[in-house]
mmCIF file of C-alpha atoms and ligand atoms in Angstrom:
data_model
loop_
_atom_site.group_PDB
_atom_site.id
_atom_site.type_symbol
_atom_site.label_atom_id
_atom_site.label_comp_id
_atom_site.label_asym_id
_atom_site.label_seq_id
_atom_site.Cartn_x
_atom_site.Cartn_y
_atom_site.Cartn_z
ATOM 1 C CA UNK A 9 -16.707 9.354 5.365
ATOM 2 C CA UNK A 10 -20.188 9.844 3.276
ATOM 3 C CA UNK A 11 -21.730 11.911 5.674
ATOM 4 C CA UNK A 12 -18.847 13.944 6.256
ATOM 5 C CA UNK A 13 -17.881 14.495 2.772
ATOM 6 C CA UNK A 14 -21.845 15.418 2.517
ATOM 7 C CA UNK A 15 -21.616 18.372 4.674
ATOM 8 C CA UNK A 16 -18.414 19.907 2.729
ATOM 9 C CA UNK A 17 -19.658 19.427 -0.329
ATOM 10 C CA UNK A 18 -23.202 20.574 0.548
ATOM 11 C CA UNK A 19 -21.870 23.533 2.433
ATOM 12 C CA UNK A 20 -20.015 24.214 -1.109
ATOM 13 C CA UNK A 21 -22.685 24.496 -2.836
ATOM 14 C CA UNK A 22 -22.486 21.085 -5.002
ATOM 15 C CA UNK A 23 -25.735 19.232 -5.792
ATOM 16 C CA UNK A 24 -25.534 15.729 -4.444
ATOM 17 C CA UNK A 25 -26.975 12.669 -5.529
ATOM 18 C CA UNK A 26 -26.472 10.702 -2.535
ATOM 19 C CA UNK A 27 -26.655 6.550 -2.516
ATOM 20 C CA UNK A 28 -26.780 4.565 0.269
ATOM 21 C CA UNK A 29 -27.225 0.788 1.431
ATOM 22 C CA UNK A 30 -29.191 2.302 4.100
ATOM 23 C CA UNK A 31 -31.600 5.016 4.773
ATOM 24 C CA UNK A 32 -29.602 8.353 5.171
ATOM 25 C CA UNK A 33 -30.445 10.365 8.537
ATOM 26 C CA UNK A 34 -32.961 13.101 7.476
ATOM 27 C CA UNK A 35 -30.277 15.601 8.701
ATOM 28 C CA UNK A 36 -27.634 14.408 6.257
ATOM 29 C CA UNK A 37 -30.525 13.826 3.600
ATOM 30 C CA UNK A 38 -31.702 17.148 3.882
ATOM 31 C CA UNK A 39 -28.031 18.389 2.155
ATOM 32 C CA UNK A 40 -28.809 16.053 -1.053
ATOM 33 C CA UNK A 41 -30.794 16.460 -4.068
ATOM 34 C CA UNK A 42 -31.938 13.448 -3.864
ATOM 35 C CA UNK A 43 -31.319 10.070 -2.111
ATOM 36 C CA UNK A 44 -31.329 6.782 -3.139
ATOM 37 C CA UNK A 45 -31.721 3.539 -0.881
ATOM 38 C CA UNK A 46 -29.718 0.693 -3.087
ATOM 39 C CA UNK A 47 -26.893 -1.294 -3.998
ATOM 40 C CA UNK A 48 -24.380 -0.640 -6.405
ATOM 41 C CA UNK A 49 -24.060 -3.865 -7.467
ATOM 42 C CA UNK A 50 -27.710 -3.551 -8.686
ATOM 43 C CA UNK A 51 -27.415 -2.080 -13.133
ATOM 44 C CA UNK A 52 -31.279 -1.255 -12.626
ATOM 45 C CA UNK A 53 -30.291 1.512 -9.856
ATOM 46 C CA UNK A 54 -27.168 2.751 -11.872
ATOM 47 C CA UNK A 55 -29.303 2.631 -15.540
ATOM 48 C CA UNK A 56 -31.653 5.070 -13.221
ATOM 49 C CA UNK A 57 -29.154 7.389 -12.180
ATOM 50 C CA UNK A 58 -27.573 7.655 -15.591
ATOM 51 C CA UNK A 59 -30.873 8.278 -17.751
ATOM 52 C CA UNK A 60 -32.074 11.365 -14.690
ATOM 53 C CA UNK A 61 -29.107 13.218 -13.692
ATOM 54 C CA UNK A 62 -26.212 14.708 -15.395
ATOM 55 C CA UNK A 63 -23.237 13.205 -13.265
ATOM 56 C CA UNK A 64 -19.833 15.853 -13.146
ATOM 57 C CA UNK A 65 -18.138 13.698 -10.257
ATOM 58 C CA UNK A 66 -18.482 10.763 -8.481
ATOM 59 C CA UNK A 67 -16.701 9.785 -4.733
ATOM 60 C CA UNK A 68 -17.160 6.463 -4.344
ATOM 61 C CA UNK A 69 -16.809 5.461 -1.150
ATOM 62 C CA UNK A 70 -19.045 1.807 -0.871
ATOM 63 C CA UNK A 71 -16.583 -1.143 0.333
ATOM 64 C CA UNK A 72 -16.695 -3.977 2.589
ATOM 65 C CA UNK A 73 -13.397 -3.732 4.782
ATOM 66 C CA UNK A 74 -10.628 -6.122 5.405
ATOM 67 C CA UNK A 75 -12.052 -7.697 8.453
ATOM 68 C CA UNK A 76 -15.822 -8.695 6.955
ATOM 69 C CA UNK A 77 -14.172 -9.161 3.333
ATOM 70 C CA UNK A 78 -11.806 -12.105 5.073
ATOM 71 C CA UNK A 79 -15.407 -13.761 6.015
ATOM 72 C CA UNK A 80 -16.713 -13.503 2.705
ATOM 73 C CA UNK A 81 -14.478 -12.720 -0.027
ATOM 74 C CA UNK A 82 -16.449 -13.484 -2.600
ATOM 75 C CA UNK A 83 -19.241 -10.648 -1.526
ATOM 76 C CA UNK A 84 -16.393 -8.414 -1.117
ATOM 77 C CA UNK A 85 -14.986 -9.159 -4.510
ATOM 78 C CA UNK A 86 -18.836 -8.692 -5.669
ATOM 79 C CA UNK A 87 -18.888 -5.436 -3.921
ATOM 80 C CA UNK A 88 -15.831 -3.449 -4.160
ATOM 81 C CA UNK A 89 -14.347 -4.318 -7.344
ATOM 82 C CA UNK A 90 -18.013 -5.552 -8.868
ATOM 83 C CA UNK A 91 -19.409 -2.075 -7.615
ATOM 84 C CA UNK A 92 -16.577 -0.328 -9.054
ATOM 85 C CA UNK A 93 -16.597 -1.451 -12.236
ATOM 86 C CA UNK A 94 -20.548 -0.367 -12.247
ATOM 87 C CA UNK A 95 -19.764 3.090 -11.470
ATOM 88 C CA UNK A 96 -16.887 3.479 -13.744
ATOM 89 C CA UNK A 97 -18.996 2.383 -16.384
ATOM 90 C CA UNK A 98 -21.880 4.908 -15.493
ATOM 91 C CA UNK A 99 -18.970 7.625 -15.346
ATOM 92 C CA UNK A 100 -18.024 6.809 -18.723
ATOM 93 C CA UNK A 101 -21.351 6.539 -20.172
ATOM 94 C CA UNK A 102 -22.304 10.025 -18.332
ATOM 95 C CA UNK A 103 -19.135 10.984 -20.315
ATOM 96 C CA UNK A 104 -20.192 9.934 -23.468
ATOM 97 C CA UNK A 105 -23.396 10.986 -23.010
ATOM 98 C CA UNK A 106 -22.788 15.010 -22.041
ATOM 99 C CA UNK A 107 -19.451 15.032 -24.177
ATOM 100 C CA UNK A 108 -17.361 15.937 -20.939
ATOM 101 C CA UNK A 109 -14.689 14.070 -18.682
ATOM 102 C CA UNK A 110 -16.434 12.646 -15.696
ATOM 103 C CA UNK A 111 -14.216 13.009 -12.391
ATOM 104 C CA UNK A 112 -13.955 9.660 -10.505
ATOM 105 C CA UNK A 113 -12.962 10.155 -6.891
ATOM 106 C CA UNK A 114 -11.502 6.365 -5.744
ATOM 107 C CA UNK A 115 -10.827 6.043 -1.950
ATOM 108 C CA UNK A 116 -8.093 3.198 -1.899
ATOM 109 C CA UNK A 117 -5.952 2.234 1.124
ATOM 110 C CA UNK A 118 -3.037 1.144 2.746
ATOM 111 C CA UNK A 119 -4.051 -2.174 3.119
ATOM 112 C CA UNK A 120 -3.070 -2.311 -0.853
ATOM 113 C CA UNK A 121 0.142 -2.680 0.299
ATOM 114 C CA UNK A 122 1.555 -6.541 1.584
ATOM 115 C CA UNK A 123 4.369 -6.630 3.605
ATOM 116 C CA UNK A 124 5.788 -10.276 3.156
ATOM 117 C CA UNK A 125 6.937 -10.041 6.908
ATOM 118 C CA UNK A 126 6.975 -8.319 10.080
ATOM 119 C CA UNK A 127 10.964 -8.217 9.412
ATOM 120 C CA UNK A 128 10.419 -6.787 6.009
ATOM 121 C CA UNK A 129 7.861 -4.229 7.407
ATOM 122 C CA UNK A 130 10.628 -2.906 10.417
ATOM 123 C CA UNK A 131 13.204 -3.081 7.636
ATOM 124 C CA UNK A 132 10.839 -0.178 5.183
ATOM 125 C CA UNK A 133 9.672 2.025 7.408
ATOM 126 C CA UNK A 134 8.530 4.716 5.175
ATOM 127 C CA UNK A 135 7.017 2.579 2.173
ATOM 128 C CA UNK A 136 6.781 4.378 -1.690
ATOM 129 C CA UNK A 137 3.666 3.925 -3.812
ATOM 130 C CA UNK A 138 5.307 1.927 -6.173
ATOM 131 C CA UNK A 139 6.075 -0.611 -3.859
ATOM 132 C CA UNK A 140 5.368 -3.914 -1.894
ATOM 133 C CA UNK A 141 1.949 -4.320 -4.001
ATOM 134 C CA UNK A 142 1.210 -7.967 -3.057
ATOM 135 C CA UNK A 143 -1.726 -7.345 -0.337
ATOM 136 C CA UNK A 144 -2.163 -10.535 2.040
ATOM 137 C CA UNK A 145 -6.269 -9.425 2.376
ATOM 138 C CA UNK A 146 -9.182 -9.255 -0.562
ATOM 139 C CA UNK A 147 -10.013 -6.029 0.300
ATOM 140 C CA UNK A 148 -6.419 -4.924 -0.371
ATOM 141 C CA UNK A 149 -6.768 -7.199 -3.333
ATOM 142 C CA UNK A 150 -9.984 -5.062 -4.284
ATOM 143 C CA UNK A 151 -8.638 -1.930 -3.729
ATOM 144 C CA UNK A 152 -5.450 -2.565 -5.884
ATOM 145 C CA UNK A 153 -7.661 -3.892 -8.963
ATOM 146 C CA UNK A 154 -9.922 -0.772 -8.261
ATOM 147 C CA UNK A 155 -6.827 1.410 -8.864
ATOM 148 C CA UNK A 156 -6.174 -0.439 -11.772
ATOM 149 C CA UNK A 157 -9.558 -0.431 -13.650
ATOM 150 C CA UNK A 158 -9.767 3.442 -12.943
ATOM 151 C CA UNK A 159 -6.115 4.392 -14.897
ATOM 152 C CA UNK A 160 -7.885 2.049 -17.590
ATOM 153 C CA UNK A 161 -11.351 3.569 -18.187
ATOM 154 C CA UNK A 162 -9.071 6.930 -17.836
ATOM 155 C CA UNK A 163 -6.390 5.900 -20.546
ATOM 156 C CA UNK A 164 -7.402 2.813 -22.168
ATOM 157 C CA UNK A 165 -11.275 1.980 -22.074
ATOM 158 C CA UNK A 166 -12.058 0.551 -25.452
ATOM 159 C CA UNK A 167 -9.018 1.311 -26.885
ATOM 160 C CA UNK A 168 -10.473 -0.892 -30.236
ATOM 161 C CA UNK A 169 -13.097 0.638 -30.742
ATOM 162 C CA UNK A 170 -13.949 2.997 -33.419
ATOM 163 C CA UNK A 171 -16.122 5.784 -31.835
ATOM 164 C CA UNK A 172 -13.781 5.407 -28.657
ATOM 165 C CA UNK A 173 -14.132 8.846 -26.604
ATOM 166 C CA UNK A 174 -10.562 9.415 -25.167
ATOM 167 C CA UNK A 175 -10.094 9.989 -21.490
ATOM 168 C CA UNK A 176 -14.232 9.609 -20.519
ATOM 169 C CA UNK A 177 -12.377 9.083 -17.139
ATOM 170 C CA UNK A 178 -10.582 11.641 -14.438
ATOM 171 C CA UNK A 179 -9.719 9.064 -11.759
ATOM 172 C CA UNK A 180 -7.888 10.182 -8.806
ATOM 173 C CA UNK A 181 -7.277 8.081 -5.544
ATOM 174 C CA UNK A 182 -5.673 8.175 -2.276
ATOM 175 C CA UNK A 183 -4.291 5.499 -0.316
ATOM 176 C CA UNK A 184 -6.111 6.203 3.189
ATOM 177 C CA UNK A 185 -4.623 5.507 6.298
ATOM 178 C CA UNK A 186 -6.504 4.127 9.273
ATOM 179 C CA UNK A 187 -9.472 6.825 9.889
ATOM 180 C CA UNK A 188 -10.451 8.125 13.112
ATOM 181 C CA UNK A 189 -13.582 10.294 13.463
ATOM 182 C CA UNK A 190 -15.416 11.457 16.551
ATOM 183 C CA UNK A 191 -18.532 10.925 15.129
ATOM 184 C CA UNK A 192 -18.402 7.093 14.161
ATOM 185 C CA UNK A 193 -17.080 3.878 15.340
ATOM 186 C CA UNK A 194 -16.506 2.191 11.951
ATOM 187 C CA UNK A 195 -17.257 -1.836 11.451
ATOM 188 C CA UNK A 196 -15.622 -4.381 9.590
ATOM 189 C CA UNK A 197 -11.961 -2.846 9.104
ATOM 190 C CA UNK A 198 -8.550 -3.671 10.738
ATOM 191 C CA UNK A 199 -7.237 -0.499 12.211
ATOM 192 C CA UNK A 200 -10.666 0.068 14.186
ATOM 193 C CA UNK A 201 -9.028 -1.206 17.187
ATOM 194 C CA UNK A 202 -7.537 2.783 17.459
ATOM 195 C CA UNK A 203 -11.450 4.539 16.939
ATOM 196 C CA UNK A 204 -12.955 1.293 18.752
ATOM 197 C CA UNK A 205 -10.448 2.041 22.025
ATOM 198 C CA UNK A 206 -10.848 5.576 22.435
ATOM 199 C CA UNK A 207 -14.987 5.125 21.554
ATOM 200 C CA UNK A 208 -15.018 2.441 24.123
ATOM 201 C CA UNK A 209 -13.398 4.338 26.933
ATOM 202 C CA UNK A 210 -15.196 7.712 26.573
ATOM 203 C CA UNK A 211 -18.502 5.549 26.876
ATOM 204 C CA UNK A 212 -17.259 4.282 30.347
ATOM 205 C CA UNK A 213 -16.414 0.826 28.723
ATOM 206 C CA UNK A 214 -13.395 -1.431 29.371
ATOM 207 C CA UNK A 215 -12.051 -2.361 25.927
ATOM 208 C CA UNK A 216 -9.877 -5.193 24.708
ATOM 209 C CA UNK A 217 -7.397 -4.494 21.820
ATOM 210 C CA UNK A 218 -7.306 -6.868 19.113
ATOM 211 C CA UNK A 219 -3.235 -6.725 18.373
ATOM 212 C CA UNK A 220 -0.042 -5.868 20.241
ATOM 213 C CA UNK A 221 1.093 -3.089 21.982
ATOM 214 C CA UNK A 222 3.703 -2.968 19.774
ATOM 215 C CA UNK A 223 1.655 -2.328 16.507
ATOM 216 C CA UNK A 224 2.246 0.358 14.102
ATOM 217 C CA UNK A 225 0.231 1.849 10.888
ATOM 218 C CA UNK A 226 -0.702 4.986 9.975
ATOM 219 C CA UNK A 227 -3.947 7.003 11.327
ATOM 220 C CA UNK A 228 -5.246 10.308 10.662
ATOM 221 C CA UNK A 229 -8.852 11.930 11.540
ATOM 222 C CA UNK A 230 -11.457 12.208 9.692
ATOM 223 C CA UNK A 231 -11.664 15.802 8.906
ATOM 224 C CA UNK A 232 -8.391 15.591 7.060
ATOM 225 C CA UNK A 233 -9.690 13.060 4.914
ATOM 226 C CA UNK A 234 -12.077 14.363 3.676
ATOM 227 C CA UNK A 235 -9.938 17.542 3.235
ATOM 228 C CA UNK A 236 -7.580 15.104 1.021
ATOM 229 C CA UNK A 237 -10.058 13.536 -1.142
ATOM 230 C CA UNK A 238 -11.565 17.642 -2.117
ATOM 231 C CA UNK A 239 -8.058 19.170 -2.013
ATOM 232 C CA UNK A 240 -6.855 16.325 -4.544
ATOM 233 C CA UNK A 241 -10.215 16.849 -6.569
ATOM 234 C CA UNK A 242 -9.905 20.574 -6.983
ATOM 235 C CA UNK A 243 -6.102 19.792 -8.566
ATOM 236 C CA UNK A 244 -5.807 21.063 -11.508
ATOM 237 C CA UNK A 245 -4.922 17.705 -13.782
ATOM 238 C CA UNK A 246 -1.599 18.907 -15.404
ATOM 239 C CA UNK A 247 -0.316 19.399 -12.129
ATOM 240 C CA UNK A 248 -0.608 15.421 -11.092
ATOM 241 C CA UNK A 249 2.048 12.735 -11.929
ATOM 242 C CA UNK A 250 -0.101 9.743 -10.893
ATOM 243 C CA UNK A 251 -3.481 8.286 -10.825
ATOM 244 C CA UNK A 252 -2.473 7.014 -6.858
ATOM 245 C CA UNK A 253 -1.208 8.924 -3.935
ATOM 246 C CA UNK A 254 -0.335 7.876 -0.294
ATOM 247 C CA UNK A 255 -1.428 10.605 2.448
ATOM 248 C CA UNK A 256 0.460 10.892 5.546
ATOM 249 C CA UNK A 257 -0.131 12.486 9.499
ATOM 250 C CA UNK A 258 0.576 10.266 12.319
ATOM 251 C CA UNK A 259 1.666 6.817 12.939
ATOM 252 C CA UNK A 260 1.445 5.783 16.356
ATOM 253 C CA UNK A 261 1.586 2.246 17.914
ATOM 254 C CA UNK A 262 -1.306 0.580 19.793
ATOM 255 C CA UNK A 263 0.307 1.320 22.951
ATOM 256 C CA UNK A 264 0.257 5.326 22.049
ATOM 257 C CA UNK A 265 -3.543 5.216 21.717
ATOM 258 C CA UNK A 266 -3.455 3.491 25.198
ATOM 259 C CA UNK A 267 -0.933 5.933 26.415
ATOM 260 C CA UNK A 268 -2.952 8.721 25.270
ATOM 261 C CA UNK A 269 -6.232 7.263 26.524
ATOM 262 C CA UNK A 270 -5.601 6.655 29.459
ATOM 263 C CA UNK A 271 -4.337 10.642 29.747
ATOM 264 C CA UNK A 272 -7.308 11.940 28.750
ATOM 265 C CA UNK A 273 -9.535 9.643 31.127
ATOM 266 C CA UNK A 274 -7.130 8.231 33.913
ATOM 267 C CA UNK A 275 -9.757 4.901 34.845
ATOM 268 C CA UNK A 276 -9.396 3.330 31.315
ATOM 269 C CA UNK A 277 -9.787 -0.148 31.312
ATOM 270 C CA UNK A 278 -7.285 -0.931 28.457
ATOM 271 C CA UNK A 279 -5.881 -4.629 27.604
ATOM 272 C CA UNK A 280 -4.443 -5.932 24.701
ATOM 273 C CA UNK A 281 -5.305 -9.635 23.807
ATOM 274 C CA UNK A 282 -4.114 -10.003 20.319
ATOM 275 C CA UNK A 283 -6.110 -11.962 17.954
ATOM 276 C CA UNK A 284 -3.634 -14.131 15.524
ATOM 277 C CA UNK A 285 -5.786 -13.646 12.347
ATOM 278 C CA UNK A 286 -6.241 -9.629 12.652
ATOM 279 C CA UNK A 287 -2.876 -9.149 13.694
ATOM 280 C CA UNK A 288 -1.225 -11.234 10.506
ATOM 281 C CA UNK A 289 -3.547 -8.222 8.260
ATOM 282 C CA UNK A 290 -2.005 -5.288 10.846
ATOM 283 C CA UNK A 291 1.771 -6.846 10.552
ATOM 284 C CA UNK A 292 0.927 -7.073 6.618
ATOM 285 C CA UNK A 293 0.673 -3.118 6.585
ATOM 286 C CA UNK A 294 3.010 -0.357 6.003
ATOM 287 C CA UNK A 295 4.337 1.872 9.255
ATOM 288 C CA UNK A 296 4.555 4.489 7.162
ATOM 289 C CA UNK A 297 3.564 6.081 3.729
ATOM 290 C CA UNK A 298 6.006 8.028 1.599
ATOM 291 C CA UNK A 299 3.963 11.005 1.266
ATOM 292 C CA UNK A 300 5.860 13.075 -1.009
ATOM 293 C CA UNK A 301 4.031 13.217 -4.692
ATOM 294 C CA UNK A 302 0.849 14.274 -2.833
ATOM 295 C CA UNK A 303 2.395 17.228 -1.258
ATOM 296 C CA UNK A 304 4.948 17.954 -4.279
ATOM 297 C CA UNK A 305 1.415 17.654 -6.620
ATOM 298 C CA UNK A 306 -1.616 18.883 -4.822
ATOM 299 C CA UNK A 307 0.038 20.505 -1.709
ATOM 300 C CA UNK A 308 -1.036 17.849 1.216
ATOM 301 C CA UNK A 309 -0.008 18.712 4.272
ATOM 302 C CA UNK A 310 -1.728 17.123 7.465
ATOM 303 C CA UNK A 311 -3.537 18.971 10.193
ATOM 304 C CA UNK A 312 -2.411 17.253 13.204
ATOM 305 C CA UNK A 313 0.070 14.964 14.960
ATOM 306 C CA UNK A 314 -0.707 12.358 16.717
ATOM 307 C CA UNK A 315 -1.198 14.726 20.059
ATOM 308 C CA UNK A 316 -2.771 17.730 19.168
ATOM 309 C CA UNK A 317 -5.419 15.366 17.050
ATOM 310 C CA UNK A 318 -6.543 13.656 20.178
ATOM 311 C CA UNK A 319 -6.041 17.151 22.404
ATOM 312 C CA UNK A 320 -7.602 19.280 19.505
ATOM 313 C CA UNK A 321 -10.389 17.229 17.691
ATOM 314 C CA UNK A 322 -10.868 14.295 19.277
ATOM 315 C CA UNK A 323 -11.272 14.709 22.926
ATOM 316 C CA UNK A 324 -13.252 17.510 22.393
ATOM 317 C CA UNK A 325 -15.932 16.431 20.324
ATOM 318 C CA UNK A 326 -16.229 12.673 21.787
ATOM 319 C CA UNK A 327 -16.287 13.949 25.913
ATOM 320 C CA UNK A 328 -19.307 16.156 24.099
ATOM 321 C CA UNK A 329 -20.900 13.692 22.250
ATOM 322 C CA UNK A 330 -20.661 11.161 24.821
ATOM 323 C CA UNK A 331 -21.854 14.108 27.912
ATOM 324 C CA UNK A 332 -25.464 14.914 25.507
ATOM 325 C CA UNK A 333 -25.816 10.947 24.523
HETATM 326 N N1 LIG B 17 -9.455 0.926 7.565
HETATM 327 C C1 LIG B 17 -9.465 -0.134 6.605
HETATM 328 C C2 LIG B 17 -9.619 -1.449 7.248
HETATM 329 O O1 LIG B 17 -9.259 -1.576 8.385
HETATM 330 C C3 LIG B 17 -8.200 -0.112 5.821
HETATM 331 O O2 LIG B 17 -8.374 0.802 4.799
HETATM 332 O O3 LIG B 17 -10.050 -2.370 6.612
#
């Protein structure tokens, strides 16, 4: 999503300060300021950034997903809600430092939400933000305490304390579906089985899917993402009735990417061979999301269905990408 979110913002106009685990291409470099090689969990970095640059908003998108985060939890506790707390305290000490609001940009995710069983998850379809907040996976865990901490720095941070600066903190999030760009395979999460099959196939490959035909969350591509996450920032504040929303497009089953798949490139080599472990996170995840606040508050509205995102934007770009690899 950082690389994408990159070109938007850069093509905006916005300076970027750009951090990364890794080296950024020099393409996507190129559209920063500056970039930084280093770990959020690291204060030196953060006391860096704060003391050169005069931070307005911050998207924070570092986390280990809910596959790797079931290997190590405590690195992903470390990580996603250690890292988070970092930031939010650099946003508020930006805030307290230039006498403005810093805007905190907080990618959560459906896999906040815990459906106690497959039964209960047929029985709610269409699941509300409010509800069904026990997730089964630390990285759900994470995100959900990452929501938290942000509507505290926002409202509450040192509520004590006598030079307290009220509201350092504009923190806005989105529950994010499974996302599916033509540019990456992502690593580490749940719903990759949807990119990882379609990736897989255009590449000539046979590919085995990790849970049942049967198995439904919600999806949507990449580009409307990142078209949430800037359409939700540019809100003006008065205008939003939570700190969290759910986003919505498509919510097809495992055997609708196959279905769709194999239309697109007849010889696919598609089975499914369910893996227990990954399936019990899937099953633990909402079919739906009640999108409504988000497109009462900020006026969401997705781009695509299910069809015309693989007919419009997918197939597209990943028959090109894969025809000039
Ligand atoms: N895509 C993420 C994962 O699979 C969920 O947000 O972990």
């Amino acid at each position: 999503m950082g690389h994408g979110l990159i070109d938007r913002l850069a093509a905006a106009g916005r300076p970027i300060v750009a951090v990364d685990i890794r080296e950024l291409d020099a393409g996507v470099r190129a559209k920063c300021r500056s970039a930084y090689v280093g770990d959020i969990c690291d204060p030196g970095l953060l006391e860096r950034l704060h003391a050169q640059y005069e931070v307005g908003e911050i998207f924070h998108l570092a986390a280990l997903l809910s596959t790797r985060g079931e290997f190590a939890p405590e690195t992903a506790h470390q990580v996603n809600v250690g890292g988070t707390l970092n930031l939010l305290k650099l946003a508020a000490e930006q805030a307290r430092s230039h006498g403005q609001g810093v805007k905190f940009m907080f990618p959560s995710s459906i896999a906040a939400y815990g459906m106690p069983t497959l039964a209960d998850k047929r029985a709610n379809r269409l699941v509300h933000e409010d509800r069904f907040l026990h997730p089964h996976t630390m990285y759900g865990i994470n995100k959900l305490a990452g929501e938290e901490l942000g509507r505290y720095y926002q409202d509450h941070y040192r509520k004590l304390a006598q030079d307290r600066m009220p509201r350092p903190i504009d923190f806005r999030s989105i529950r994010f579906p499974g996302i599916i760009s033509s540019d990456t395979v992502p690593s580490g999460g749940t719903s990759d089985y949807g990119p990882e099959m379609i990736h897989a196939v255009a590449q000539g490959e046979a590919y085995e899917c990790f849970v049942r035909p049967d198995t439904r969350i919600p999806f949507m591509t990449m580009p409307e993402a990142i078209d949430a996450l800037l359409r939700l920032s540019a809100a003006p504040k008065e205008r939003l009735t939570r700190t969290v929303y759910n986003v919505a497009a498509f919510s097809p089953t495992a055997s609708d990417f196959e279905r769709l798949v194999r239309g697109a490139y007849p010889g696919a080599q598609v089975t499914f061979v369910p893996d227990l472990g990954r399936q019990a996170i899937v099953d633990s995840w909402p079919e739906e999301c009640d999108d409504l606040a988000a497109r009462r508050d900020w006026d969401w509205s997705p781009t695509y269905t299910f069809e015309s995102a693989f007919g419009q934007y997918l197939m597209p770009k990943v028959r090109a990408r894969y025809a000039t690899a």
